[in-house]
Each structure stands twice: as structure tokens, then as C-alpha cells.
Amino acid sequence: MERTFIMVKPDGVQRNLVGEIVSRFEQKGFKLVGAKLMQIPNELAEEHYGEHKDKPFFGELTSFITSGPVFAMVWEGENVITTARKMMGATNPAESDIGTIRGDYGLTVGKNVIHGSDSPESAEREIGLFFSEGGQVDYTKDA
Ligand code: CMP
């Protein structure tokens, strides 16, 4: 079954949106198989966002993501990678539809509340980066 990496960013944790975001994924029917509140070390931030290292906003991006705790999660379910991207909405909250997480709670492209893997390759890489020491739980969920 497919798994994806989802992270409530520092602005989402500060604004008490962890419960709301977890709830949306639960209600959609996905299964939570890993979760932790953590402060991202600089090296992990640079590796996680490695594909953006030549972008002008890279410094801003890594300093923001390390500025406070994030809530890192692994969610499992059919087509969870694509569906989670739809639930999050477009990267820039100015363009994301109302009803999506970023459309409802985000204001700027930098502080856009949530991150989610954009492909099966990214999901595998990001889950590996954030849950390398374990923390994923296999269990049966009836509903
Ligand atoms: P995310 O899905 O975490 O992946 C890369 C992030 O870069 C993206 O969400 C945005 O928050 C951030 N980002 C993209 N464009 C900009 C920008 N112009 N300025 C600051 N941050 C950006």
C-alpha cells in the first residue's frame, strides 16, 4: 500500500493546526502510520530541500523550516500521494482552492502550513530521511 510523507510546518504548529490537519487525513480515510513532533536540524533541512538549493529562496526556506517544531507524519492509503497533494492545494496559497488546507489556512508561499511528497520517489526519499530510525507502525485499521 502506498505511503507518503506529510509535514505540518512551523507556522501550522504555531497556529494550532496540527489537530485540524490530522483530522482531515483521518476523515478522508487514510491511515496514520508514523508521527512525531520535532525540531529539524539544519543539515536535514538542507537535504530535504536539496532540489531547491540553487533557488533564490533556499536560505529563507531552510531558516523557516528550522525556526520551530514541525509535525512529521507518514500516511498510508490508496493513491495517498496524489490525493494528499489535492487535499493540500497549490503551493502558493493565493492560487490554492478554498476547501484545501493551504487555501483555507495559508497566506504566503513561504509560510504555507504543510508539505507533502510530490511523487513516489520523493515519498520514499523523505520518509527515509525523517523516519530512518524507525517510528512507522504496521497495524490493521477497520474503518
Ligand atoms: P514545499 O511543498 O514545502 O516545497 C518547497 C517549498 O518552497 C514550498 O513548499 C514553498 O513553501 C517554498 N517556496 C516556493 N517558492 C518560494 C518562494 N518564492 N519564496 C519562499 N519560499 C518558497
PDB file of C-alpha atoms and ligand atoms in Angstrom:
ATOM      1  CA  MET A   1       0.000   0.000   0.000  1.00  0.00           C
ATOM      2  CA  GLU A   2       1.250   3.487  -0.879  1.00  0.00           C
ATOM      3  CA  ARG A   3       2.760   5.762   1.783  1.00  0.00           C
ATOM      4  CA  THR A   4       3.561   9.482   1.739  1.00  0.00           C
ATOM      5  CA  PHE A   5       5.430  11.963   3.885  1.00  0.00           C
ATOM      6  CA  ILE A   6       3.369  14.875   5.223  1.00  0.00           C
ATOM      7  CA  MET A   7       4.668  17.625   7.493  1.00  0.00           C
ATOM      8  CA  VAL A   8       2.883  20.425   9.328  1.00  0.00           C
ATOM      9  CA  LYS A   9       5.363  23.311   9.001  1.00  0.00           C
ATOM     10  CA  PRO A  10       6.393  25.618  11.886  1.00  0.00           C
ATOM     11  CA  ASP A  11       3.627  28.130  11.060  1.00  0.00           C
ATOM     12  CA  GLY A  12       0.995  25.359  11.203  1.00  0.00           C
ATOM     13  CA  VAL A  13       2.248  24.118  14.587  1.00  0.00           C
ATOM     14  CA  GLN A  14       2.346  27.698  15.949  1.00  0.00           C
ATOM     15  CA  ARG A  15      -1.205  28.308  14.747  1.00  0.00           C
ATOM     16  CA  ASN A  16      -2.581  25.139  16.389  1.00  0.00           C
ATOM     17  CA  LEU A  17      -3.442  23.495  13.082  1.00  0.00           C
ATOM     18  CA  VAL A  18      -1.934  20.049  13.840  1.00  0.00           C
ATOM     19  CA  GLY A  19      -5.234  18.581  15.058  1.00  0.00           C
ATOM     20  CA  GLU A  20      -7.218  20.015  12.154  1.00  0.00           C
ATOM     21  CA  ILE A  21      -4.756  18.663   9.593  1.00  0.00           C
ATOM     22  CA  VAL A  22      -4.544  15.199  11.179  1.00  0.00           C
ATOM     23  CA  SER A  23      -8.329  15.181  11.297  1.00  0.00           C
ATOM     24  CA  ARG A  24      -8.681  15.932   7.573  1.00  0.00           C
ATOM     25  CA  PHE A  25      -6.467  12.985   6.630  1.00  0.00           C
ATOM     26  CA  GLU A  26      -8.241  10.700   9.130  1.00  0.00           C
ATOM     27  CA  GLN A  27     -11.659  11.690   7.848  1.00  0.00           C
ATOM     28  CA  LYS A  28     -10.599  11.145   4.260  1.00  0.00           C
ATOM     29  CA  GLY A  29      -9.900   7.544   5.253  1.00  0.00           C
ATOM     30  CA  PHE A  30      -6.111   7.420   5.279  1.00  0.00           C
ATOM     31  CA  LYS A  31      -4.157   5.538   7.938  1.00  0.00           C
ATOM     32  CA  LEU A  32      -1.599   7.278  10.159  1.00  0.00           C
ATOM     33  CA  VAL A  33       1.450   5.014  10.371  1.00  0.00           C
ATOM     34  CA  GLY A  34       4.077   7.429  11.716  1.00  0.00           C
ATOM     35  CA  ALA A  35       4.120  10.775  13.556  1.00  0.00           C
ATOM     36  CA  LYS A  36       6.490  12.916  15.573  1.00  0.00           C
ATOM     37  CA  LEU A  37       6.901  16.493  16.750  1.00  0.00           C
ATOM     38  CA  MET A  38      10.478  17.517  16.056  1.00  0.00           C
ATOM     39  CA  GLN A  39      12.861  20.392  15.536  1.00  0.00           C
ATOM     40  CA  ILE A  40      14.596  19.936  12.166  1.00  0.00           C
ATOM     41  CA  PRO A  41      18.396  20.227  12.290  1.00  0.00           C
ATOM     42  CA  ASN A  42      19.966  22.418   9.603  1.00  0.00           C
ATOM     43  CA  GLU A  43      21.626  19.512   7.774  1.00  0.00           C
ATOM     44  CA  LEU A  44      18.302  17.660   7.480  1.00  0.00           C
ATOM     45  CA  ALA A  45      16.566  20.810   6.182  1.00  0.00           C
ATOM     46  CA  GLU A  46      19.239  21.253   3.505  1.00  0.00           C
ATOM     47  CA  GLU A  47      18.992  17.615   2.467  1.00  0.00           C
ATOM     48  CA  HIS A  48      15.194  17.526   2.469  1.00  0.00           C
ATOM     49  CA  TYR A  49      15.013  20.642   0.288  1.00  0.00           C
ATOM     50  CA  GLY A  50      18.149  19.731  -1.742  1.00  0.00           C
ATOM     51  CA  GLU A  51      16.361  20.102  -5.084  1.00  0.00           C
ATOM     52  CA  HIS A  52      15.851  23.815  -4.311  1.00  0.00           C
ATOM     53  CA  LYS A  53      19.442  24.571  -3.319  1.00  0.00           C
ATOM     54  CA  ASP A  54      20.080  26.845  -6.309  1.00  0.00           C
ATOM     55  CA  LYS A  55      16.836  28.776  -5.893  1.00  0.00           C
ATOM     56  CA  PRO A  56      16.993  32.337  -4.542  1.00  0.00           C
ATOM     57  CA  PHE A  57      14.653  31.435  -1.659  1.00  0.00           C
ATOM     58  CA  PHE A  58      16.695  28.435  -0.426  1.00  0.00           C
ATOM     59  CA  GLY A  59      18.136  30.302   2.591  1.00  0.00           C
ATOM     60  CA  GLU A  60      14.702  31.607   3.553  1.00  0.00           C
ATOM     61  CA  LEU A  61      13.215  28.124   3.125  1.00  0.00           C
ATOM     62  CA  THR A  62      15.738  26.305   5.334  1.00  0.00           C
ATOM     63  CA  SER A  63      15.747  29.005   8.002  1.00  0.00           C
ATOM     64  CA  PHE A  64      11.952  28.960   8.178  1.00  0.00           C
ATOM     65  CA  ILE A  65      11.625  25.161   8.349  1.00  0.00           C
ATOM     66  CA  THR A  66      14.178  25.058  11.194  1.00  0.00           C
ATOM     67  CA  SER A  67      12.621  28.019  13.054  1.00  0.00           C
ATOM     68  CA  GLY A  68      10.359  25.938  15.292  1.00  0.00           C
ATOM     69  CA  PRO A  69       8.911  22.457  15.705  1.00  0.00           C
ATOM     70  CA  VAL A  70       7.272  20.638  12.805  1.00  0.00           C
ATOM     71  CA  PHE A  71       4.873  17.686  12.970  1.00  0.00           C
ATOM     72  CA  ALA A  72       6.228  14.984  10.650  1.00  0.00           C
ATOM     73  CA  MET A  73       3.920  12.169   9.575  1.00  0.00           C
ATOM     74  CA  VAL A  74       3.642   9.136   7.332  1.00  0.00           C
ATOM     75  CA  TRP A  75       0.167   8.408   5.915  1.00  0.00           C
ATOM     76  CA  GLU A  76      -0.848   5.244   4.117  1.00  0.00           C
ATOM     77  CA  GLY A  77      -3.642   4.501   1.634  1.00  0.00           C
ATOM     78  CA  GLU A  78      -4.613   4.004  -1.959  1.00  0.00           C
ATOM     79  CA  ASN A  79      -3.239   6.850  -4.119  1.00  0.00           C
ATOM     80  CA  VAL A  80      -2.328   8.731  -0.939  1.00  0.00           C
ATOM     81  CA  ILE A  81       0.474  10.710  -2.635  1.00  0.00           C
ATOM     82  CA  THR A  82      -1.741  12.295  -5.304  1.00  0.00           C
ATOM     83  CA  THR A  83      -4.806  12.643  -3.088  1.00  0.00           C
ATOM     84  CA  ALA A  84      -2.824  14.309  -0.289  1.00  0.00           C
ATOM     85  CA  ARG A  85      -1.473  16.836  -2.834  1.00  0.00           C
ATOM     86  CA  LYS A  86      -5.066  17.636  -3.823  1.00  0.00           C
ATOM     87  CA  MET A  87      -6.079  17.993  -0.173  1.00  0.00           C
ATOM     88  CA  MET A  88      -3.147  20.377   0.446  1.00  0.00           C
ATOM     89  CA  GLY A  89      -3.879  22.579  -2.590  1.00  0.00           C
ATOM     90  CA  ALA A  90      -1.450  24.554  -4.750  1.00  0.00           C
ATOM     91  CA  THR A  91       1.920  25.530  -3.228  1.00  0.00           C
ATOM     92  CA  ASN A  92       1.060  29.223  -3.356  1.00  0.00           C
ATOM     93  CA  PRO A  93      -1.971  29.815  -1.098  1.00  0.00           C
ATOM     94  CA  ALA A  94      -3.009  32.672  -3.369  1.00  0.00           C
ATOM     95  CA  GLU A  95      -3.669  30.037  -6.033  1.00  0.00           C
ATOM     96  CA  SER A  96      -4.950  27.145  -3.936  1.00  0.00           C
ATOM     97  CA  ASP A  97      -8.671  26.460  -3.953  1.00  0.00           C
ATOM     98  CA  ILE A  98     -10.770  27.259  -0.904  1.00  0.00           C
ATOM     99  CA  GLY A  99     -11.524  23.952   0.779  1.00  0.00           C
ATOM    100  CA  THR A 100      -7.906  22.789   0.516  1.00  0.00           C
ATOM    101  CA  ILE A 101      -5.586  23.037   3.523  1.00  0.00           C
ATOM    102  CA  ARG A 102      -3.421  25.808   2.036  1.00  0.00           C
ATOM    103  CA  GLY A 103      -6.466  27.501   0.511  1.00  0.00           C
ATOM    104  CA  ASP A 104      -8.166  27.614   3.901  1.00  0.00           C
ATOM    105  CA  TYR A 105      -5.210  28.354   6.193  1.00  0.00           C
ATOM    106  CA  GLY A 106      -2.226  29.665   4.191  1.00  0.00           C
ATOM    107  CA  LEU A 107      -1.365  33.192   3.109  1.00  0.00           C
ATOM    108  CA  THR A 108       2.148  33.170   1.637  1.00  0.00           C
ATOM    109  CA  VAL A 109       4.169  30.739  -0.483  1.00  0.00           C
ATOM    110  CA  GLY A 110       6.848  30.502   2.221  1.00  0.00           C
ATOM    111  CA  LYS A 111       4.535  30.016   5.198  1.00  0.00           C
ATOM    112  CA  ASN A 112       2.138  27.637   3.500  1.00  0.00           C
ATOM    113  CA  VAL A 113       1.316  25.430   6.518  1.00  0.00           C
ATOM    114  CA  ILE A 114       2.043  21.977   5.112  1.00  0.00           C
ATOM    115  CA  HIS A 115       4.459  19.952   2.998  1.00  0.00           C
ATOM    116  CA  GLY A 116       3.695  16.696   1.202  1.00  0.00           C
ATOM    117  CA  SER A 117       5.736  14.459  -1.096  1.00  0.00           C
ATOM    118  CA  ASP A 118       5.136  15.141  -4.787  1.00  0.00           C
ATOM    119  CA  SER A 119       5.939  11.676  -6.225  1.00  0.00           C
ATOM    120  CA  PRO A 120       6.568   8.070  -5.178  1.00  0.00           C
ATOM    121  CA  GLU A 121      10.330   8.734  -5.423  1.00  0.00           C
ATOM    122  CA  SER A 122      10.097  11.812  -3.160  1.00  0.00           C
ATOM    123  CA  ALA A 123       7.881   9.940  -0.709  1.00  0.00           C
ATOM    124  CA  GLU A 124      10.416   7.152  -0.370  1.00  0.00           C
ATOM    125  CA  ARG A 125      13.300   9.604  -0.021  1.00  0.00           C
ATOM    126  CA  GLU A 126      11.528  11.866   2.504  1.00  0.00           C
ATOM    127  CA  ILE A 127      10.182   9.007   4.642  1.00  0.00           C
ATOM    128  CA  GLY A 128      13.736   7.626   4.674  1.00  0.00           C
ATOM    129  CA  LEU A 129      15.145  10.986   5.769  1.00  0.00           C
ATOM    130  CA  PHE A 130      12.660  11.648   8.562  1.00  0.00           C
ATOM    131  CA  PHE A 131      11.914   8.126   9.786  1.00  0.00           C
ATOM    132  CA  SER A 132      15.323   6.489   9.331  1.00  0.00           C
ATOM    133  CA  GLU A 133      15.390   5.479  12.992  1.00  0.00           C
ATOM    134  CA  GLY A 134      12.039   3.724  12.813  1.00  0.00           C
ATOM    135  CA  GLY A 135       8.754   5.079  14.084  1.00  0.00           C
ATOM    136  CA  GLN A 136       6.474   3.643  11.403  1.00  0.00           C
ATOM    137  CA  VAL A 137       3.861   1.274  12.788  1.00  0.00           C
ATOM    138  CA  ASP A 138       2.156  -1.521  10.883  1.00  0.00           C
ATOM    139  CA  TYR A 139      -1.366  -2.258  12.088  1.00  0.00           C
ATOM    140  CA  THR A 140      -4.819  -3.098  10.813  1.00  0.00           C
ATOM    141  CA  LYS A 141      -7.459  -0.396  10.664  1.00  0.00           C
ATOM    142  CA  ASP A 142     -11.095  -1.431  10.204  1.00  0.00           C
ATOM    143  CA  ALA A 143     -12.690   1.921   9.397  1.00  0.00           C
TER     144      ALA A 143
HETATM  145  P1  CMP B   1       7.017  22.745  -0.092  1.00  0.00           P
HETATM  146  O1  CMP B   1       5.940  21.884  -0.598  1.00  0.00           O
HETATM  147  O2  CMP B   1       7.463  22.571   1.308  1.00  0.00           O
HETATM  148  O3  CMP B   1       8.295  22.565  -1.057  1.00  0.00           O
HETATM  149  C1  CMP B   1       9.197  23.610  -1.349  1.00  0.00           C
HETATM  150  C2  CMP B   1       8.801  24.894  -0.680  1.00  0.00           C
HETATM  151  O4  CMP B   1       9.462  26.042  -1.141  1.00  0.00           O
HETATM  152  C3  CMP B   1       7.358  25.161  -0.945  1.00  0.00           C
HETATM  153  O5  CMP B   1       6.549  24.268  -0.247  1.00  0.00           O
HETATM  154  C4  CMP B   1       7.227  26.619  -0.542  1.00  0.00           C
HETATM  155  O6  CMP B   1       6.856  26.782   0.820  1.00  0.00           O
HETATM  156  C5  CMP B   1       8.652  27.121  -0.732  1.00  0.00           C
HETATM  157  N1  CMP B   1       8.713  28.160  -1.745  1.00  0.00           N
HETATM  158  C6  CMP B   1       8.397  28.042  -3.048  1.00  0.00           C
HETATM  159  N2  CMP B   1       8.580  29.231  -3.655  1.00  0.00           N
HETATM  160  C7  CMP B   1       9.017  30.116  -2.722  1.00  0.00           C
HETATM  161  C8  CMP B   1       9.365  31.478  -2.737  1.00  0.00           C
HETATM  162  N3  CMP B   1       9.310  32.201  -3.858  1.00  0.00           N
HETATM  163  N4  CMP B   1       9.765  32.056  -1.576  1.00  0.00           N
HETATM  164  C9  CMP B   1       9.823  31.323  -0.440  1.00  0.00           C
HETATM  165  N5  CMP B   1       9.506  30.014  -0.370  1.00  0.00           N
HETATM  166  C10 CMP B   1       9.097  29.410  -1.493  1.00  0.00           C
END
